[in-house]
């Protein structure tokens, strides 16, 4: 799918402070609540910070490189130029998240880290050629209220528009492609964006594309309008459940195998921990849903 851009590629600055935002449902926070209501509370309401991980920060830097790459004229998007963008992208991410410095402490650690970033970017060129098309936008913030008032918010890695008007929604993943049983979970985020674009533009995206850089895989999906309408009802029910929990303070844990990877395990009653006192439902301007990490989470 190729087309001249109808608008210049959008850019987000990870060093800029987030704008005040009312509580809203984002793909990551929706997935959190579905996985574990307590995890949702500790992240989105208590706003307890999580230590940065090498995998997450590496993903953030790769996203920043690809965003910078598409800000260049198409003829300049050579692989060698993309490799040069890794260092400046790291500096920008470090400004936004100084604690990430601890992940590359030691002789040669930063260069090894940047080599990992460059390897993933090189893999990207095996899957798409950024010199052959212009995206409509990159790292685009979307916001929309559904007809029943449910507020949605998210950041789309890339939106492409064909000359005939078809939309393609693209999301970069720095991990490996999921197995068949987890494929629909992986598409949840893109269906979320597809629904937002349907309500904002009255167009069903022709293709949803997940680009997995760790193992050079593409996962594509073509939604239909009725499917997105059903998905809308799912999000409405999810938002209602979150709203009830926010009023009552009842966010129960949901123990499972993912608990071993959870930064909040020590605060979980399922593991003999205790969360802090419930701070109450967040007011407008106090939502933690909008952060730079939200736009690049894997």
Short mmCIF file of C-alpha atoms in Angstrom, two decimals:
data_model
loop_
_atom_site.label_atom_id
_atom_site.label_comp_id
_atom_site.label_asym_id
_atom_site.label_seq_id
_atom_site.Cartn_x
_atom_site.Cartn_y
_atom_site.Cartn_z
CA UNK A 1 0.00 0.00 0.00
CA UNK A 2 1.62 3.24 -1.07
CA UNK A 3 0.42 6.78 -1.34
CA UNK A 4 1.59 10.34 -0.94
CA UNK A 5 0.86 11.56 2.57
CA UNK A 6 -2.35 13.50 3.00
CA UNK A 7 -0.80 15.06 6.10
CA UNK A 8 2.83 15.19 7.25
CA UNK A 9 3.87 12.32 9.51
CA UNK A 10 2.96 13.22 13.07
CA UNK A 11 5.67 13.23 15.67
CA UNK A 12 5.64 12.73 19.43
CA UNK A 13 8.33 14.04 21.73
CA UNK A 14 9.02 11.61 24.60
CA UNK A 15 10.77 14.41 26.50
CA UNK A 16 7.63 16.54 26.56
CA UNK A 17 5.48 16.27 29.70
CA UNK A 18 2.14 14.54 29.17
CA UNK A 19 -0.86 16.79 28.81
CA UNK A 20 -3.44 16.65 31.58
CA UNK A 21 -5.93 14.01 30.60
CA UNK A 22 -9.25 12.78 31.90
CA UNK A 23 -9.52 9.07 32.66
CA UNK A 24 -9.97 7.07 29.47
CA UNK A 25 -9.67 3.53 28.23
CA UNK A 26 -6.51 2.69 26.32
CA UNK A 27 -5.52 -0.66 24.79
CA UNK A 28 -2.85 -1.32 27.42
CA UNK A 29 -5.03 -0.40 30.38
CA UNK A 30 -7.95 -2.39 28.97
CA UNK A 31 -5.65 -5.41 28.67
CA UNK A 32 -4.44 -4.81 32.25
CA UNK A 33 -7.97 -4.87 33.66
CA UNK A 34 -8.87 -7.99 31.70
CA UNK A 35 -5.73 -9.72 32.95
CA UNK A 36 -5.87 -8.52 36.57
CA UNK A 37 -8.05 -5.75 38.04
CA UNK A 38 -5.55 -5.14 40.85
CA UNK A 39 -2.76 -4.62 38.33
CA UNK A 40 -4.94 -2.07 36.56
CA UNK A 41 -5.56 -0.22 39.82
CA UNK A 42 -1.90 -0.09 40.85
CA UNK A 43 -0.86 1.15 37.40
CA UNK A 44 -3.67 3.48 36.38
CA UNK A 45 -5.05 4.78 39.67
CA UNK A 46 -2.31 4.46 42.31
CA UNK A 47 0.27 5.22 39.62
CA UNK A 48 2.96 3.21 41.36
CA UNK A 49 6.06 3.40 39.13
CA UNK A 50 7.54 0.22 37.72
CA UNK A 51 11.30 -0.20 37.26
CA UNK A 52 12.29 -0.03 33.61
CA UNK A 53 13.20 -3.29 31.92
CA UNK A 54 15.78 -3.76 29.20
CA UNK A 55 13.18 -5.23 26.85
CA UNK A 56 10.72 -2.37 27.32
CA UNK A 57 13.35 0.36 26.96
CA UNK A 58 14.83 -1.32 23.89
CA UNK A 59 11.36 -1.38 22.37
CA UNK A 60 10.91 2.30 23.13
CA UNK A 61 14.20 3.15 21.40
CA UNK A 62 13.34 1.05 18.34
CA UNK A 63 10.01 2.83 18.04
CA UNK A 64 11.78 6.18 18.30
CA UNK A 65 14.23 5.17 15.56
CA UNK A 66 11.40 4.17 13.21
CA UNK A 67 9.51 7.38 13.96
CA UNK A 68 12.65 9.43 13.17
CA UNK A 69 13.25 7.36 10.05
CA UNK A 70 9.83 8.20 8.60
CA UNK A 71 10.39 11.87 9.37
CA UNK A 72 13.16 11.81 6.75
CA UNK A 73 12.51 12.14 3.00
CA UNK A 74 11.94 8.71 1.48
CA UNK A 75 15.19 8.78 -0.49
CA UNK A 76 17.18 9.22 2.73
CA UNK A 77 15.68 6.21 4.53
CA UNK A 78 18.62 3.96 3.76
CA UNK A 79 19.52 1.23 6.26
CA UNK A 80 22.81 2.97 7.05
CA UNK A 81 20.96 6.16 7.96
CA UNK A 82 18.60 4.21 10.17
CA UNK A 83 21.58 2.79 12.08
CA UNK A 84 22.78 6.34 12.75
CA UNK A 85 19.47 7.22 14.38
CA UNK A 86 19.89 4.74 17.25
CA UNK A 87 22.19 6.94 19.36
CA UNK A 88 20.07 10.12 19.20
CA UNK A 89 16.90 8.07 19.82
CA UNK A 90 18.47 6.59 22.96
CA UNK A 91 19.42 10.05 24.24
CA UNK A 92 15.86 11.26 23.73
CA UNK A 93 14.39 8.28 25.55
CA UNK A 94 16.92 8.68 28.35
CA UNK A 95 15.84 12.28 28.83
CA UNK A 96 12.26 11.10 29.32
CA UNK A 97 13.20 8.13 31.50
CA UNK A 98 16.54 8.75 33.30
CA UNK A 99 16.23 5.50 35.26
CA UNK A 100 16.87 3.62 32.00
CA UNK A 101 20.55 4.49 32.36
CA UNK A 102 20.94 1.75 34.97
CA UNK A 103 20.14 -0.85 32.31
CA UNK A 104 23.28 -0.04 30.29
CA UNK A 105 25.75 0.52 33.11
CA UNK A 106 29.27 -0.79 32.57
CA UNK A 107 32.03 -0.81 29.98
CA UNK A 108 30.65 -1.31 26.50
CA UNK A 109 27.11 -1.88 27.82
CA UNK A 110 25.57 1.03 25.93
CA UNK A 111 27.12 0.01 22.62
CA UNK A 112 25.91 -3.57 23.09
CA UNK A 113 22.44 -2.23 23.84
CA UNK A 114 22.47 -0.02 20.74
CA UNK A 115 23.67 -2.99 18.66
CA UNK A 116 20.54 -4.85 19.81
CA UNK A 117 18.44 -1.87 18.70
CA UNK A 118 20.19 -1.73 15.32
CA UNK A 119 19.72 -5.47 14.80
CA UNK A 120 15.97 -5.10 15.25
CA UNK A 121 15.89 -2.13 12.88
CA UNK A 122 17.83 -4.14 10.29
CA UNK A 123 15.21 -6.87 10.60
CA UNK A 124 12.56 -4.25 9.88
CA UNK A 125 14.03 -3.73 6.40
CA UNK A 126 13.41 -7.42 5.68
CA UNK A 127 9.69 -6.90 6.27
CA UNK A 128 8.97 -3.42 4.87
CA UNK A 129 10.92 -0.99 2.72
CA UNK A 130 10.43 2.51 4.18
CA UNK A 131 11.79 4.08 0.99
CA UNK A 132 8.84 2.91 -1.09
CA UNK A 133 5.90 4.62 0.59
CA UNK A 134 4.86 7.55 2.78
CA UNK A 135 2.76 6.93 5.88
CA UNK A 136 -0.05 9.31 6.59
CA UNK A 137 1.14 9.63 10.19
CA UNK A 138 3.43 8.10 12.79
CA UNK A 139 2.98 7.88 16.58
CA UNK A 140 -0.47 9.38 16.25
CA UNK A 141 -2.56 10.18 19.31
CA UNK A 142 -6.21 9.21 18.85
CA UNK A 143 -9.10 10.15 21.12
CA UNK A 144 -12.79 9.51 20.68
CA UNK A 145 -15.91 9.12 22.79
CA UNK A 146 -18.13 6.26 21.75
CA UNK A 147 -21.86 6.88 21.29
CA UNK A 148 -22.56 5.68 24.84
CA UNK A 149 -19.91 8.01 26.26
CA UNK A 150 -17.03 5.58 26.73
CA UNK A 151 -13.79 7.58 26.25
CA UNK A 152 -11.04 5.87 24.25
CA UNK A 153 -7.44 7.00 23.89
CA UNK A 154 -4.36 5.53 22.25
CA UNK A 155 -1.24 6.04 20.20
CA UNK A 156 -0.97 4.36 16.79
CA UNK A 157 2.52 3.53 15.58
CA UNK A 158 1.66 4.17 11.94
CA UNK A 159 -1.33 4.84 9.69
CA UNK A 160 -1.05 4.30 5.93
CA UNK A 161 -3.58 5.52 3.39
CA UNK A 162 -3.78 4.12 -0.16
CA UNK A 163 -4.59 6.37 -3.13
CA UNK A 164 -8.05 4.79 -3.16
CA UNK A 165 -8.59 5.69 0.50
CA UNK A 166 -8.07 2.35 2.24
CA UNK A 167 -6.49 2.55 5.68
CA UNK A 168 -3.80 0.29 7.09
CA UNK A 169 -2.98 0.36 10.81
CA UNK A 170 0.53 -0.78 11.70
CA UNK A 171 2.00 -1.65 15.09
CA UNK A 172 5.65 -2.54 15.70
CA UNK A 173 6.52 -5.26 18.20
CA UNK A 174 10.08 -5.94 19.30
CA UNK A 175 9.23 -9.36 20.68
CA UNK A 176 8.41 -12.59 18.87
CA UNK A 177 5.17 -13.37 17.08
CA UNK A 178 2.61 -15.16 19.27
CA UNK A 179 1.44 -18.70 18.76
CA UNK A 180 -2.02 -19.41 17.32
CA UNK A 181 -3.66 -19.46 20.77
CA UNK A 182 -2.45 -15.94 21.57
CA UNK A 183 -3.01 -14.41 18.15
CA UNK A 184 -6.37 -12.82 18.96
CA UNK A 185 -4.94 -11.34 22.14
CA UNK A 186 -2.21 -9.76 20.03
CA UNK A 187 -4.82 -8.26 17.71
CA UNK A 188 -6.83 -6.73 20.58
CA UNK A 189 -4.75 -3.55 20.44
CA UNK A 190 -5.18 -3.12 16.70
CA UNK A 191 -8.93 -3.76 16.87
CA UNK A 192 -9.06 -1.01 19.48
CA UNK A 193 -7.39 1.40 17.04
CA UNK A 194 -9.54 0.18 14.15
CA UNK A 195 -12.70 0.95 16.15
CA UNK A 196 -11.41 4.44 16.97
CA UNK A 197 -10.70 5.13 13.31
CA UNK A 198 -14.14 3.82 12.35
CA UNK A 199 -15.76 6.28 14.75
CA UNK A 200 -13.44 9.16 13.83
CA UNK A 201 -13.41 8.73 10.03
CA UNK A 202 -16.36 6.44 9.28
CA UNK A 203 -13.93 4.05 7.56
CA UNK A 204 -13.14 0.45 8.48
CA UNK A 205 -9.36 -0.10 8.11
CA UNK A 206 -8.69 -2.51 5.28
CA UNK A 207 -5.77 -4.10 7.10
CA UNK A 208 -4.35 -4.38 10.61
CA UNK A 209 -0.66 -5.25 10.60
CA UNK A 210 1.59 -6.36 13.44
CA UNK A 211 5.31 -6.23 12.62
CA UNK A 212 7.32 -8.60 14.84
CA UNK A 213 10.99 -7.70 14.71
CA UNK A 214 12.51 -10.39 16.94
CA UNK A 215 11.68 -13.16 14.46
CA UNK A 216 10.85 -11.20 11.30
CA UNK A 217 7.15 -12.07 11.18
CA UNK A 218 4.13 -10.17 9.88
CA UNK A 219 0.65 -10.78 11.27
CA UNK A 220 -2.15 -9.21 9.22
CA UNK A 221 -5.88 -9.13 9.73
CA UNK A 222 -8.82 -7.60 7.86
CA UNK A 223 -11.65 -6.56 10.21
CA UNK A 224 -15.23 -5.96 9.15
CA UNK A 225 -17.64 -3.36 10.48
CA UNK A 226 -19.94 -5.77 12.31
CA UNK A 227 -16.96 -7.27 14.09
CA UNK A 228 -15.88 -3.82 15.26
CA UNK A 229 -19.43 -3.03 16.42
CA UNK A 230 -19.33 -6.18 18.56
CA UNK A 231 -15.90 -5.18 19.84
CA UNK A 232 -17.36 -1.78 20.76
CA UNK A 233 -19.91 -3.50 22.99
CA UNK A 234 -17.07 -5.43 24.63
CA UNK A 235 -15.22 -2.21 25.43
CA UNK A 236 -18.40 -0.62 26.77
CA UNK A 237 -18.90 -3.52 29.17
CA UNK A 238 -15.24 -3.35 30.19
CA UNK A 239 -15.46 0.39 30.89
CA UNK A 240 -18.61 -0.14 32.96
CA UNK A 241 -16.81 -2.79 35.02
CA UNK A 242 -13.86 -0.44 35.55
CA UNK A 243 -16.20 2.39 36.56
CA UNK A 244 -17.93 0.22 39.15
CA UNK A 245 -14.58 -0.93 40.54
CA UNK A 246 -13.35 2.66 40.68
CA UNK A 247 -16.38 3.68 42.73
CA UNK A 248 -16.18 0.75 45.14
CA UNK A 249 -12.41 0.32 45.27
CA UNK A 250 -12.86 -3.40 44.59
CA UNK A 251 -10.02 -4.45 42.29
CA UNK A 252 -9.43 -8.15 43.04
CA UNK A 253 -6.23 -9.89 41.99
CA UNK A 254 -6.40 -12.58 39.34
CA UNK A 255 -3.46 -14.93 39.97
CA UNK A 256 -1.92 -16.73 37.02
CA UNK A 257 1.34 -17.57 35.31
CA UNK A 258 1.92 -13.91 34.37
CA UNK A 259 2.28 -13.04 38.06
CA UNK A 260 5.95 -14.06 37.93
CA UNK A 261 6.55 -11.14 35.57
CA UNK A 262 4.49 -8.56 37.48
CA UNK A 263 6.27 -5.65 39.15
CA UNK A 264 3.47 -5.46 41.74
CA UNK A 265 3.71 -9.02 43.04
CA UNK A 266 4.94 -7.87 46.47
CA UNK A 267 1.80 -5.74 46.84
CA UNK A 268 -0.59 -8.54 45.92
CA UNK A 269 -2.78 -10.28 48.53
CA UNK A 270 -2.52 -13.48 46.48
CA UNK A 271 1.16 -13.55 47.45
CA UNK A 272 0.79 -12.37 51.06
CA UNK A 273 1.31 -8.73 50.12
CA UNK A 274 -0.90 -5.73 50.69
CA UNK A 275 -1.66 -2.83 48.33
CA UNK A 276 -1.64 0.72 49.69
CA UNK A 277 -4.95 2.27 50.82
CA UNK A 278 -7.21 2.94 47.87
CA UNK A 279 -6.77 6.58 46.80
CA UNK A 280 -10.20 6.89 45.24
CA UNK A 281 -11.37 7.29 41.68
CA UNK A 282 -9.09 9.61 39.65
CA UNK A 283 -10.54 12.97 38.68
CA UNK A 284 -10.19 14.65 35.29
CA UNK A 285 -6.58 15.61 34.69
CA UNK A 286 -5.27 12.84 36.95
CA UNK A 287 -5.26 9.87 34.62
CA UNK A 288 -2.06 7.90 34.39
CA UNK A 289 -3.13 6.30 31.12
CA UNK A 290 -1.23 8.75 28.96
CA UNK A 291 2.51 8.29 29.12
CA UNK A 292 5.18 7.83 26.50
CA UNK A 293 5.41 4.17 27.45
CA UNK A 294 1.72 3.78 26.61
CA UNK A 295 2.45 4.53 22.97
CA UNK A 296 5.09 1.82 22.58
CA UNK A 297 4.15 -0.93 24.99
CA UNK A 298 4.66 -4.45 23.66
#
